[in-house]
Each structure stands twice: as C-alpha cells, then as structure tokens.
Coordinates of C-alpha atoms and ligand atoms in Angstrom, one line a residue:
Chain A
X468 CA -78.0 -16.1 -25.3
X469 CA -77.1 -14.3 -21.7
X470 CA -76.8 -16.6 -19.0
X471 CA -75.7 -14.9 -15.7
X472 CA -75.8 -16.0 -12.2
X473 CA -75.4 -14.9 -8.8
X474 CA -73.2 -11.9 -9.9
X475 CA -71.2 -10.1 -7.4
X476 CA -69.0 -7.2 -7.7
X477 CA -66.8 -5.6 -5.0
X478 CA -64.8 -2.4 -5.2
X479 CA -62.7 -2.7 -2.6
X480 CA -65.5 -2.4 0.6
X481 CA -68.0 -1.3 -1.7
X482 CA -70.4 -4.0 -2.6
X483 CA -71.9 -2.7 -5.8
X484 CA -73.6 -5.8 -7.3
X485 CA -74.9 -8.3 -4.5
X486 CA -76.4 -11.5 -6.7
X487 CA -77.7 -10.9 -9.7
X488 CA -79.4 -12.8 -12.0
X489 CA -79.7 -12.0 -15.5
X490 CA -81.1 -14.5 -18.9
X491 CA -82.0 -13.2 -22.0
X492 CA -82.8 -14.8 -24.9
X493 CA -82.3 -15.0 -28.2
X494 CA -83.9 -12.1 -29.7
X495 CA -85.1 -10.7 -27.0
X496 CA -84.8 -7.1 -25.7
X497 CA -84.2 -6.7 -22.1
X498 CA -84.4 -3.1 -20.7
X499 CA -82.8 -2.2 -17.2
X500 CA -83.8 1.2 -15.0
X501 CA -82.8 2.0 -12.2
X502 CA -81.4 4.8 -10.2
X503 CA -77.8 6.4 -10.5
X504 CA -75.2 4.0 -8.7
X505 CA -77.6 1.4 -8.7
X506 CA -74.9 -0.6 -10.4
X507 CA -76.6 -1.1 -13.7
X508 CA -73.6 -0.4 -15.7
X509 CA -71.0 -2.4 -13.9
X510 CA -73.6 -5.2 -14.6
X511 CA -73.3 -4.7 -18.2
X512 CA -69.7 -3.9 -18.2
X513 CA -69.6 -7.5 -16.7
X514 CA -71.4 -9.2 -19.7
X515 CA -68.3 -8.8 -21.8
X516 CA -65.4 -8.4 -19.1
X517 CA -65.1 -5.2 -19.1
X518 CA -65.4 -5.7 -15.0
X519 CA -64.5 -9.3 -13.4
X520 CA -67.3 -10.3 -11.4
X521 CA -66.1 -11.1 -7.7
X522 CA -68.3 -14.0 -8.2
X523 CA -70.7 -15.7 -10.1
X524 CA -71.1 -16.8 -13.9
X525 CA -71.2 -15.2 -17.4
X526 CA -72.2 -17.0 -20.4
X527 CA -72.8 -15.5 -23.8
X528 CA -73.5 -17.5 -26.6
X529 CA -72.4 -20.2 -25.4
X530 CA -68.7 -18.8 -24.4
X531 CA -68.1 -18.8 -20.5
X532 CA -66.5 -15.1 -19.9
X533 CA -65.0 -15.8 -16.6
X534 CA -62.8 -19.0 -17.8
X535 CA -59.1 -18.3 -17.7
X536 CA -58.6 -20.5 -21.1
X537 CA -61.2 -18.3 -23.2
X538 CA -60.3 -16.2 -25.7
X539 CA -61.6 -13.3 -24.8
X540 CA -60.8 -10.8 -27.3
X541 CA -62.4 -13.3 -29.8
X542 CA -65.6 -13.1 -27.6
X543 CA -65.8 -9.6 -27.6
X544 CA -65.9 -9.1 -31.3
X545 CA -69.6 -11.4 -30.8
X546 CA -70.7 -9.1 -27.7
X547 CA -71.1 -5.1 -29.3
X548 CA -71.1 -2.5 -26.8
X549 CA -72.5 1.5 -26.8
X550 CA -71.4 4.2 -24.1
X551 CA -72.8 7.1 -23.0
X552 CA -70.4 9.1 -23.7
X553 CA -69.4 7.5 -27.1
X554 CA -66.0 7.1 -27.1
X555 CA -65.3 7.6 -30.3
X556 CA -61.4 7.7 -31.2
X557 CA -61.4 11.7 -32.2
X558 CA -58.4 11.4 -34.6
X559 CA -59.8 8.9 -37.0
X560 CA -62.7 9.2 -39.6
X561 CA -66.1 7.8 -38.8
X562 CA -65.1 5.2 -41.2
X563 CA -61.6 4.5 -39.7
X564 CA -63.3 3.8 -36.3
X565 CA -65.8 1.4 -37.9
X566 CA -63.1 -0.3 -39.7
X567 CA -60.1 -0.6 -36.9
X568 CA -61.6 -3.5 -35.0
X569 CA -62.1 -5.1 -38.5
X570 CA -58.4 -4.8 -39.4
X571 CA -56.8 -5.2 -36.0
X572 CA -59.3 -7.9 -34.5
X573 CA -61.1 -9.5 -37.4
X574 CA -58.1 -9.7 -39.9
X575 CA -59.5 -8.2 -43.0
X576 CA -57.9 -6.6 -45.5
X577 CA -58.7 -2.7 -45.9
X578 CA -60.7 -2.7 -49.0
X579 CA -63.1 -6.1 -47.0
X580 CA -62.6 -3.6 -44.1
X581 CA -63.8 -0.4 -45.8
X582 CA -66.6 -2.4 -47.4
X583 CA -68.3 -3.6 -44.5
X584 CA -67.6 -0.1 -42.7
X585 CA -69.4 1.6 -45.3
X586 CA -72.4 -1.0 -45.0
X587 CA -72.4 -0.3 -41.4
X588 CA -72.3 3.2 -41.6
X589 CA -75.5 2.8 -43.8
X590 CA -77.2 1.5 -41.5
X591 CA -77.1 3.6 -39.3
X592 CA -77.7 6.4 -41.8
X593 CA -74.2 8.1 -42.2
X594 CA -73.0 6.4 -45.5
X595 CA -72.5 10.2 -46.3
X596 CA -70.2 10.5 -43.3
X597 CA -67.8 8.3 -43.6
X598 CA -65.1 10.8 -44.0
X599 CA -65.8 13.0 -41.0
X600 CA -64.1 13.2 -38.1
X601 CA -66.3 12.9 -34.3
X602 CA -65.3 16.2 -34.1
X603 CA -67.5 17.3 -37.3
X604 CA -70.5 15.5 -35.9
X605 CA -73.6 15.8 -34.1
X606 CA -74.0 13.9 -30.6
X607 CA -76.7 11.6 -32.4
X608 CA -74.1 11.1 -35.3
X609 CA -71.7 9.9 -33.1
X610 CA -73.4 7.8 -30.8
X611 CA -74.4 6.1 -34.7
X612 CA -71.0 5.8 -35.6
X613 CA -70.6 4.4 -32.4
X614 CA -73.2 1.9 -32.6
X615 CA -71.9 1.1 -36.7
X616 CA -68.3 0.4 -35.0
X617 CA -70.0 -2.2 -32.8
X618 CA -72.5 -3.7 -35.1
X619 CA -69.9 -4.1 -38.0
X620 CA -68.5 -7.1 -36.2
X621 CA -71.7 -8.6 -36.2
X622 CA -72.0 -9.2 -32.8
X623 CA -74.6 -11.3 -31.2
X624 CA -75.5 -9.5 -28.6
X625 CA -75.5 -5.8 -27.7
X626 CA -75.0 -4.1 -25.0
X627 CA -76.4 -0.5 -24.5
X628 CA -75.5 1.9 -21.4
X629 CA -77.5 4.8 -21.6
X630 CA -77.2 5.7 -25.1
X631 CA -79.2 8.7 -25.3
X632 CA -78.6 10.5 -21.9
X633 CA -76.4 12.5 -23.4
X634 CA -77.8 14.3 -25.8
X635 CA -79.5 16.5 -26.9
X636 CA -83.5 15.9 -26.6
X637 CA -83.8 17.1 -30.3
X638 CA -81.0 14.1 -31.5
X639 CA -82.4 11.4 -29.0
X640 CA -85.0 10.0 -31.8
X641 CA -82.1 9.4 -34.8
X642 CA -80.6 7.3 -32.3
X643 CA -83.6 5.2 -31.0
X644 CA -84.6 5.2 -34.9
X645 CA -81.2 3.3 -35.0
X646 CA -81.9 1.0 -32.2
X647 CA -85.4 0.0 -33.0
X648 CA -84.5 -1.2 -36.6
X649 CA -81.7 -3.2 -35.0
X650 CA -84.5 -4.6 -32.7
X651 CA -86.3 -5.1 -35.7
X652 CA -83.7 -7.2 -37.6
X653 CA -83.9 -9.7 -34.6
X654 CA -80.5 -8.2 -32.6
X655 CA -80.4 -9.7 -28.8
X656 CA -80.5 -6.6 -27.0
X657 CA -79.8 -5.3 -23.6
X658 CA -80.4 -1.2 -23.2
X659 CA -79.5 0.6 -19.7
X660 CA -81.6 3.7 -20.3
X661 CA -84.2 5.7 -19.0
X662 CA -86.3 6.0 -22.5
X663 CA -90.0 4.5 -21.2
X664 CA -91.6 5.7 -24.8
X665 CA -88.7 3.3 -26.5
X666 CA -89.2 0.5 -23.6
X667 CA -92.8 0.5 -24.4
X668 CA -92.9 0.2 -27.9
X669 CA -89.4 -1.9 -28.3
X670 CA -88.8 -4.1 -25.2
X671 CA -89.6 -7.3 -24.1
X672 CA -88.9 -7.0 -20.2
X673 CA -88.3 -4.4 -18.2
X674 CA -85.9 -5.0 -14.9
X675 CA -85.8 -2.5 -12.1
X676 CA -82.6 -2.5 -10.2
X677 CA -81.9 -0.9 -7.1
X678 CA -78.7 -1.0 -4.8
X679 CA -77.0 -3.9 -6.4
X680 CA -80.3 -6.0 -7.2
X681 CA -83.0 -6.7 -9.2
X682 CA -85.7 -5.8 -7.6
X683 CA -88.5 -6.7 -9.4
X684 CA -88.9 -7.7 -13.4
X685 CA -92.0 -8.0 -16.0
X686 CA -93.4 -6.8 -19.2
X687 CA -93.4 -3.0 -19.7
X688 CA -96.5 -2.0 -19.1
X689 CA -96.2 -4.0 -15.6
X690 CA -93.5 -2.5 -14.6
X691 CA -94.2 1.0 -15.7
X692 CA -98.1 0.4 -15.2
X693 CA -98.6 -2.1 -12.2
X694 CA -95.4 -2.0 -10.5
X695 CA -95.4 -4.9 -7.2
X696 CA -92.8 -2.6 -5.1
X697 CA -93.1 0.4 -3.5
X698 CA -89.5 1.2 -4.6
X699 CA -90.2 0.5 -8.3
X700 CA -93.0 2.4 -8.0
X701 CA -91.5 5.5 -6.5
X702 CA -88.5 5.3 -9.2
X703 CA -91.3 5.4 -12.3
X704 CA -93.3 8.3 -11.3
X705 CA -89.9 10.2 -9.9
X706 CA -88.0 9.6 -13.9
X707 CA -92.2 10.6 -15.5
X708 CA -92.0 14.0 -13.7
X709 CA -89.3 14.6 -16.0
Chain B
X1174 CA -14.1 45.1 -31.9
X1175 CA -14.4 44.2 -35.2
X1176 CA -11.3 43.1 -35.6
X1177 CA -11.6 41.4 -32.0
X1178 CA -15.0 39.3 -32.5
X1179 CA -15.8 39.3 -36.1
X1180 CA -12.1 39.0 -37.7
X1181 CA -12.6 37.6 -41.6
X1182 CA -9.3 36.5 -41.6
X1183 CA -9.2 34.1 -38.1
X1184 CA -12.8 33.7 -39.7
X1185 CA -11.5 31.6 -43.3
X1186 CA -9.0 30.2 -40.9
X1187 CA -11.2 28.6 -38.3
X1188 CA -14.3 27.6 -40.8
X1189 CA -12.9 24.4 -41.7
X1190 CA -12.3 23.4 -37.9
X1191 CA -16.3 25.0 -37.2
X1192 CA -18.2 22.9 -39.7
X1193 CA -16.6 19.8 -38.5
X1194 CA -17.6 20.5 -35.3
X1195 CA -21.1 21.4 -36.7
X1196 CA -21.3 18.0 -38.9
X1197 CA -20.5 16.2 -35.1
X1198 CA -23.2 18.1 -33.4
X1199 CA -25.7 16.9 -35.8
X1200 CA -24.3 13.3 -35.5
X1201 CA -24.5 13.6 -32.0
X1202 CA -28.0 15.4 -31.7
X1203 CA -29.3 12.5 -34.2
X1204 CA -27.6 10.2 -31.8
X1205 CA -28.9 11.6 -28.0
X1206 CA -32.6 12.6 -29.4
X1207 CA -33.4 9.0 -30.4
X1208 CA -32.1 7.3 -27.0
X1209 CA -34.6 10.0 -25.3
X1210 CA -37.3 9.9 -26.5
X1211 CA -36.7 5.6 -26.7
X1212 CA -35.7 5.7 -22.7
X1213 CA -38.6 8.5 -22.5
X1214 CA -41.3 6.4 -24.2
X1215 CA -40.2 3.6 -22.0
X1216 CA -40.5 4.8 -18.8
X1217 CA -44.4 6.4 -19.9
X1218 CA -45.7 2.7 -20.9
X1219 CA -44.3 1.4 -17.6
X1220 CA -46.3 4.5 -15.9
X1221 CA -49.5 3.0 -17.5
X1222 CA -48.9 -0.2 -15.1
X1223 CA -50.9 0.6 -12.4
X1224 CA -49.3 -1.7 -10.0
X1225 CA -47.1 0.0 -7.0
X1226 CA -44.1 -2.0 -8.1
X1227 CA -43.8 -0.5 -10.9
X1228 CA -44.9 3.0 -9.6
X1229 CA -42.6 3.6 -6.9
X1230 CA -39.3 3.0 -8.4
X1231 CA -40.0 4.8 -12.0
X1232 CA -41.2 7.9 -10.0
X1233 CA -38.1 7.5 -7.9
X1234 CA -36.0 7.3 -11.1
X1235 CA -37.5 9.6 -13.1
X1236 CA -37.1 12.4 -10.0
X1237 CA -33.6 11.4 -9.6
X1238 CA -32.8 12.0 -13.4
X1239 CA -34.3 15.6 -13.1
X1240 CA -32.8 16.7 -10.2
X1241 CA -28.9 14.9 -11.6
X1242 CA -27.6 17.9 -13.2
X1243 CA -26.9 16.7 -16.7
X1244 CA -23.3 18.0 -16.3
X1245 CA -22.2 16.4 -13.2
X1246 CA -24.0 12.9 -14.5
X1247 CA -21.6 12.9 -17.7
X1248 CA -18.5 14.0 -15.4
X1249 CA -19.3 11.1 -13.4
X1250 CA -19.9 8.5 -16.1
X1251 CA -16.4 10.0 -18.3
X1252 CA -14.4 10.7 -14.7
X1253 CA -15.5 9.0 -12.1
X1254 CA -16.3 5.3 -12.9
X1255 CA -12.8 4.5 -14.2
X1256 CA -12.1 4.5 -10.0
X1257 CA -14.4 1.6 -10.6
X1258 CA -12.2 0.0 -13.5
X1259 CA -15.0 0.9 -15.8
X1260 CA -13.9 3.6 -18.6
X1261 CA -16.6 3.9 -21.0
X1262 CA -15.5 6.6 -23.6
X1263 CA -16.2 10.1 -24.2
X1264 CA -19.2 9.1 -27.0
X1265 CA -20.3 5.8 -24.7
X1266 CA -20.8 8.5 -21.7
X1267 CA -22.3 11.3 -23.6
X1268 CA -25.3 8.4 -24.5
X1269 CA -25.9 6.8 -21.9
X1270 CA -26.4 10.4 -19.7
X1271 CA -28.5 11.7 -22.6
X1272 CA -30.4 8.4 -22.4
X1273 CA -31.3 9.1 -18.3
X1274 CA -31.1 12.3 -18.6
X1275 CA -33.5 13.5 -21.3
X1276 CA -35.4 10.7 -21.2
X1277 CA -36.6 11.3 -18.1
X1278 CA -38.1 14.6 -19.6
X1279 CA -39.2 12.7 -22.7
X1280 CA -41.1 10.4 -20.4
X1281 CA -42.8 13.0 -18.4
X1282 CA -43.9 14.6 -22.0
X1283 CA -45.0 11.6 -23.2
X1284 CA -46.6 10.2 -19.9
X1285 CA -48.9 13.5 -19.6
X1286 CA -50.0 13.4 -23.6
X1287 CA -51.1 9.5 -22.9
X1288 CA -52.7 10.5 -19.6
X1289 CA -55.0 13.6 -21.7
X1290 CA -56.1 10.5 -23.6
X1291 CA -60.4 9.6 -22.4
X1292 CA -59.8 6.2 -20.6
X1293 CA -63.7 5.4 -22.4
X1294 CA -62.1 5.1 -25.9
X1295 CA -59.4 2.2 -24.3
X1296 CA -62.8 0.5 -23.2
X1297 CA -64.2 1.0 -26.5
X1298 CA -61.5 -0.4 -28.1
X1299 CA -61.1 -3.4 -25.7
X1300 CA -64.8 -3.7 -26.0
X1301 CA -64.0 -4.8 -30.1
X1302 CA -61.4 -7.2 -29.0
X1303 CA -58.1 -5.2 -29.1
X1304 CA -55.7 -5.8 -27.4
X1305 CA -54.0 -3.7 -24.9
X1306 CA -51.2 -3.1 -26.6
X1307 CA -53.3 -2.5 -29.9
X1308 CA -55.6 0.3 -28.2
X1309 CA -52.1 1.7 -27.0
X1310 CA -50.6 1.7 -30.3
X1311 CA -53.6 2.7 -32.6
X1312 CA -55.5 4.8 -29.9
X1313 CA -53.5 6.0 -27.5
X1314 CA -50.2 6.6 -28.6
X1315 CA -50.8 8.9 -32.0
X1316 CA -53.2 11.3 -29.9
X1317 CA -50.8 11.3 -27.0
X1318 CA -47.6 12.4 -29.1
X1319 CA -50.0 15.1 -30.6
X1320 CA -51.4 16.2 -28.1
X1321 CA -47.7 17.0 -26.3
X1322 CA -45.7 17.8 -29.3
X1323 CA -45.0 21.3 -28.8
X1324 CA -43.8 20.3 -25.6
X1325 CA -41.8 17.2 -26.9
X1326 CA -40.5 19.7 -29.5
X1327 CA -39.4 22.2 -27.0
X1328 CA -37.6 19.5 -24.9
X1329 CA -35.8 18.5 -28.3
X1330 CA -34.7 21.9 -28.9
X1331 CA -33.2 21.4 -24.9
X1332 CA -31.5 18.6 -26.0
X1333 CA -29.5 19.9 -28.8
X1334 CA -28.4 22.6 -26.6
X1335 CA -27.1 20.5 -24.2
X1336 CA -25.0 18.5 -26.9
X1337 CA -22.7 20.8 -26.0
X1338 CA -22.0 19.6 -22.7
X1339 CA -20.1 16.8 -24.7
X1340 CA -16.9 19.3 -25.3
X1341 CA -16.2 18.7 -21.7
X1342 CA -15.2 14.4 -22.1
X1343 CA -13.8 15.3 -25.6
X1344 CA -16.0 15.2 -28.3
X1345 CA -15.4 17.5 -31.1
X1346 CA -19.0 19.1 -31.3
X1347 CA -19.3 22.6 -32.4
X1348 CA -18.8 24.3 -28.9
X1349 CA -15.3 21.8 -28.5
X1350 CA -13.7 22.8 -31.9
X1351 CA -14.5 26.4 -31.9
X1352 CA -12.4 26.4 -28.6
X1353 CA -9.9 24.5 -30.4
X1354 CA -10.2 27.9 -33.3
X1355 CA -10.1 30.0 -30.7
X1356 CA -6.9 28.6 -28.7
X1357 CA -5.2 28.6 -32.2
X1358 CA -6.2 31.7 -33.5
X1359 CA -5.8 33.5 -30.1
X1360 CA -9.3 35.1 -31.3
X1361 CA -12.7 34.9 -29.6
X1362 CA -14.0 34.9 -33.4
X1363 CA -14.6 31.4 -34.0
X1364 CA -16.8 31.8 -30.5
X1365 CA -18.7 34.0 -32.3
X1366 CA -19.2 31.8 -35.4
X1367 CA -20.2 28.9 -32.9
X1368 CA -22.9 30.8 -31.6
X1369 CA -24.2 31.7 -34.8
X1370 CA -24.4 28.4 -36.6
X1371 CA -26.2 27.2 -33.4
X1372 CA -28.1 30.1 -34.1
X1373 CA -28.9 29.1 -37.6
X1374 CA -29.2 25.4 -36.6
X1375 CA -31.9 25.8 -33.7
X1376 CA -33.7 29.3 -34.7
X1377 CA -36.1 27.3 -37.9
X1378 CA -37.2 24.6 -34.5
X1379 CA -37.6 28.0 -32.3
X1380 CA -40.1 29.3 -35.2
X1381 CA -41.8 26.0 -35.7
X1382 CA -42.5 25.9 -32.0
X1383 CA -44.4 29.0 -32.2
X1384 CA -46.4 28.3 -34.9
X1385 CA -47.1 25.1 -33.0
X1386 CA -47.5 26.8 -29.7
X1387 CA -49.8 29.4 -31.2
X1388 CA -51.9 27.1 -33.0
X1389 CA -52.4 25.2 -29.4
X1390 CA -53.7 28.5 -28.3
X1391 CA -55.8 29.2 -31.0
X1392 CA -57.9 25.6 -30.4
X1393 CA -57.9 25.9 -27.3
X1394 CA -60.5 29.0 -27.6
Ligands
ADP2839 N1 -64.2 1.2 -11.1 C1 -64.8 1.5 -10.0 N2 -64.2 1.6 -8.8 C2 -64.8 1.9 -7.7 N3 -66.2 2.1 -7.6 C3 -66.9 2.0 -8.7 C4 -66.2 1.7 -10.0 N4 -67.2 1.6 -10.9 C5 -68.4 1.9 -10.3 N5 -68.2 2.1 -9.0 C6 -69.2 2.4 -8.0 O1 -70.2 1.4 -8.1 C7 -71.5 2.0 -7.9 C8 -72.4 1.6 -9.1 O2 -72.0 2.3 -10.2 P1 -72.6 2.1 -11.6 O3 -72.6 0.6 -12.0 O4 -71.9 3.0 -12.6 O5 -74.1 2.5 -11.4 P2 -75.2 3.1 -12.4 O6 -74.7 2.7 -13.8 O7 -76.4 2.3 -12.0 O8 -75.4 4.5 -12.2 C9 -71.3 3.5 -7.7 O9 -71.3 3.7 -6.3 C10 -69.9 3.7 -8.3 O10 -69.3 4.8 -7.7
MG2840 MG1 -74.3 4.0 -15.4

C-alpha cells in the first residue's frame, strides 16, 4: 500500500531524514517511536506531500507522489491524515469540517455531503455533536472530529502524528477506542506515537527511528521486549519511566 | 453667537446645498471603501507568497503608501501630472489615491487577521485535497476578516473622514458645498451643519466599534 525508498529530506543544511525506507501493507499497522526531532513526522508529512522529499520515492496505492503529472489533490483525498494538535477549522461546526473536503474536493452535493458527515461523525461517536463548534469540545472530541474529517473521504491509508500527546491522560482512551475499531475494520495504518499499551495490543510492527533513520524494526514485543540496539533500548525504558 | 453659528435662516438657505453635498459623500465613501479594501486585500494575498520577489517590493509599497500623506498624493495626481500631459479628473484622482492610499492600511489589516490564522488548519485542509486557494477562501479568509474587523472597521471610519480631502480637486462632498453655503451666506453656519451631519453619519460606526471593541476585550479574558 506504502512503498518508500531511500527518503531524504534537507532543510536547508539540516539533514533531517538520511535514507529511509518505509513498506506497509495492506492492512497492516505500522507504529513509529522515536525521539523528539528524530524526524518521524517529516517522514509522515512526506507520505502525502505535505514535505517534498529531497530524494527518493513515494508510492501509495499505487499513485507515485513525487511525479510532476499526478494529481495530487486527488491523491490526498485516498491518504487521511491526524495532527497533534488537531487543526480543526474553529469557525465551522464539527459537521461543517467533516463535510468541506466532501463539497470542495469530492464534489458532492450538501445533503450527499451532510449524510456521509453524519456517518462519519458516528463513528467516531459524536453523531450528537455535529452541531458544535471545536471550541465547545473536549481535546478527545476534537481529535474525533478530526479523525471523522479524514476518514469521511474513505481514504486508504492513514496517517497518524501523535494523536494523543496532547491531551489529557483522562481523554487518551476515547481516542485510541477510535483508532483500534478503525484497525479493526481493516484501515492501513501508520501511527507516530508513543502509546506502547495501544502498539501492543493494535500494531503489526514497531519501527524505531533515531536521527533521520530507522534504526531497527520488528514485532512489538521485540522491539519493546528484546530490543537488538543499545539505542532502542535506552529509548524504551527512558518513554516506560514515564 | 447664535445668530453667528447656528442662524435658522442661513440654516433653510444652505440645507438644500448641504444634503447634496451629503448624498456625494456617501457616493464617494461607497466609491473609495470598496477600491480599499479590493487594493487592501490584494496586497495581503501577495504577502502570503513567501518568495523575496514578491516581499521586497509590496513592503516597499505598502511603506511608501503610509508615509505619502493622503493630501499631498491627491494634489499630485489632480495638480501635478497634467506637467506630464496626463489630467485625470477631480473623481479619477480622488480613486486612484484612495485606492493606494487606504489600501495600503486595508492590506496591513487584512494581512495581520490572515497571519493570526494556525498554519496546521492550511495543512489540514491541504491534507483533504484543497487547494490553496480553497483553504484560503474557506479557511483562511472568513476567520482572518473576523478576527481584524474592529480594526478594518476603524480604518473604514478613517476613510470616510478623509472623503473630505476630495473638496480640495473639486468634488462637491459635504465639506466642499458647505464652503460653497458659507461663502454665499457670508455665515459660518452651514460649517456647523457639516460637522453635524458627519456627526450623525459616522457617530452609529463609532458606537458599533465599541460594542465590537469591547466584545474583543471581553473574549479575550
Ligand atoms: N519546515 C521545517 N524547516 C526547518 N526545519 C524543520 C522543518 N520541519 C522540521 N524541521 C526540523 O527537522 C527535525 C525533525 O523534525 P520532526 O520531523 O518534526 O521530528 P519528530 O517528529 O521526530 O519530533 C527537527 O530538527 C526540526 O526542527
Ligand atoms: Mg513530531
């Protein structure tokens, strides 16, 4: 589903991403960790464009990212992206920021619009929400919305960058809750986060990245359990103390 | 003094020659606050271009439209370009240095509401497939014009003001034709009635900034 090679990314003199290699599957959940300005978000901000890799390849279902003659904001709608910090659009409903893409990108009507919006906002439990602004919301409610204004467009693939560090630990579960049934309804994942309890139960492979690299990749409890590297190793009991 | 500044007489006598000048005002004011906040609104999307090319100049012209007094720009345009063999017209001129003028304010307004905008919800909406331009229109723009518009309000309430400049090429505004009262009436009275109706006019846009002002305040807290 994600093929990408030899990925490079530059700011400037900064080397931020030096080579990286990244295929998922179909399906499959791939969970990265890794410490702060390892570059594990301008990785995934390079699986839908969001940053041009300096070099290197990026294919998603099939469509080659980095080719001048793609369409690209027609491959977006297929690649579904959550922030950290949500990004909701503040002076819309929960429903209007489900339902914008639909109008704007997807061409449906309002009332096809409204209709799917409402069945996304069910699934992420906020059918009852639909009217409220981000403002009126929780921090979990949000980060649904967020996730119902991605998933609406029946993407593919999505694309999580730490989802849950920002809230509150008491709103962290309604969220994951959220995730794992979109796991469960076969979504081809990719989650930046530091969550181990979710990457146990919900992922597939676990990569550790460190200073623009993978360093070392496997099955959760490998990674968390058995790490090879010293540098893995140090990482996993450093995030458990917390 | 009564009789002086508030005669009743000269008062009857001048009305006529006072509401004209009022009905132009408003003409002109629905004329000069348009071509702001159009030139204003340009020059803030050009500021969203990042590139240096773009940068440098609008900066350069947007500094050089608030430092050119507005009065000395129309006297130019009206007086000075006909050395040129280019005479442009007492309404022409009054535009076109409204246009640079108060647009350049306009655009600083406008450019600081889009700037207060989070540069994540442009991501997010590029990251559904919009468009630039469709995150600026649907995102950006209706949160940056509310976000300023107590300030784009206040500048408005400027501009009105400043119609009056246009007495100086010609026009017969309010401030023109009251002159015209008073230099027939040999009475400052129609002066007087000038300021009022601009009183009347501008004083409901004066309360209305308040309220918005204070309202600004209050969600602030
Ligand atoms: N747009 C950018 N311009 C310049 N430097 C950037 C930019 N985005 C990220 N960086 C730098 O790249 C490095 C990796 O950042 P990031 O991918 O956000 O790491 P992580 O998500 O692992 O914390 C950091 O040093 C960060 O400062
Ligand atoms: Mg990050």
């Amino acid at each position: 589903m994600i093929q990408a090679k030899g990925i490079h990314k530059q700011f400037g003199a900064l080397h931020v991403l030096k080579g990286v290699d990244l295929d998922v599957a179909e399906r499959e959940l791939v969970f990265i960790i890794g410490p702060s300005g390892s570059g594990k978000s301008t990785m995934l901000r390079c699986l839908n464009r969001l940053e041009v890799p300096t070099s290197g390849s990026v294919v998603v279902d099939g469509i080659d990212l980095l080719d001048p003659r793609t369409d690209l904001n027609h491959a977006r709608q297929r690649i579904g992206m959550v922030f950290q910090s949500f990004n909701l659009y503040p002076h819309m409903t929960a429903l209007g920021n489900v339902t914008l893409a639909l109008r704007k990108v997807a061409g449906k009507s309002r009332a096809e619009a409204d209709e799917i919006g409402h069945a996304a906002l069910a699934r992420v439990g906020l059918a009852e929400r639909a009217d409220h602004r981000p403002g009126q919301l929780s921090g979990g409610q949000q980060q649904r919305v967020a996730i119902a204004r991605a998933i609406a467009l029946e993407p593919r693939v999505m694309l999580f960058d730490e989802p849950t560090s920002a809230l509150d630990p008491e709103l962290v579960g309604s969220v994951l809750g959220v995730m794992r049934a979109l796991r469960e309804s076969g979504m081809t994942m990719v989650v930046v986060s530091h969550e181990m309890g979710f990457a146990r139960a919900a992922a597939d492979r676990v990569m550790f990245m460190d200073d623009g690299l993978i360093v070392e990749q496997g099955p959760p409890a490998q990674i968390f359990e058995a790490p090879l590297h010293a540098r893995t190793r140090g990482f996993i009991s450093q995030i458990q103390r917390h | 003094m009564i009789e002086t500044f508030f005669n009743a007489a000269i008062m009857a006598q001048a009305w006529p020659i006072i509401l004209a000048g009022l009905g132009n005002t408003l003409a002109l004011s629905l004329m000069v606050v348009p071509l702001g906040l159009a030139g204003g609104m340009a020059l803030a999307l050009l500021s969203t271009l990042r590139s240096p090319w773009v940068r440098w100049p609008l900066m350069a012209w947007v500094d050089f439209f608030r430092a050119f007094p507005p009065l000395v720009l129309l006297i130019f345009l009206y007086a000075g370009l006909p050395f040129a063999g280019l005479e442009l017209g007492g309404f022409a001129c009054v535009g076109i240095a409204f246009f640079l003028n108060t647009g350049a304010y306009y655009g600083e307004v406008l450019r600081a509401g889009i700037e207060s905008v989070a540069p994540g919800q442009i991501e997010a909406a590029r990251s559904t497939g919009l468009t630039r331009l469709q995150a600026l229109v649907w995102i950006v723009l209706p949160q940056a014009v509310r976000a300023v518009l107590p300030d784009l309000l206040s500048n408005t309430l400027e501009v009105v003001k400043l119609t009056s400049l246009a007495s100086v090429v010609a026009l017969p505004e309010l401030l023109f034709q009251a002159r015209q009262a008073q230099s027939l009436t040999y009475n400052p009275t129609p002066i007087v009635a000038a300021a009022a109706v601009y009183f009347l006019l501008l004083w409901p846009l004066v309360r209305l900034l308040s309220r918005l002002e204070n309202r600004a305040v209050a969600s602030r807290r």
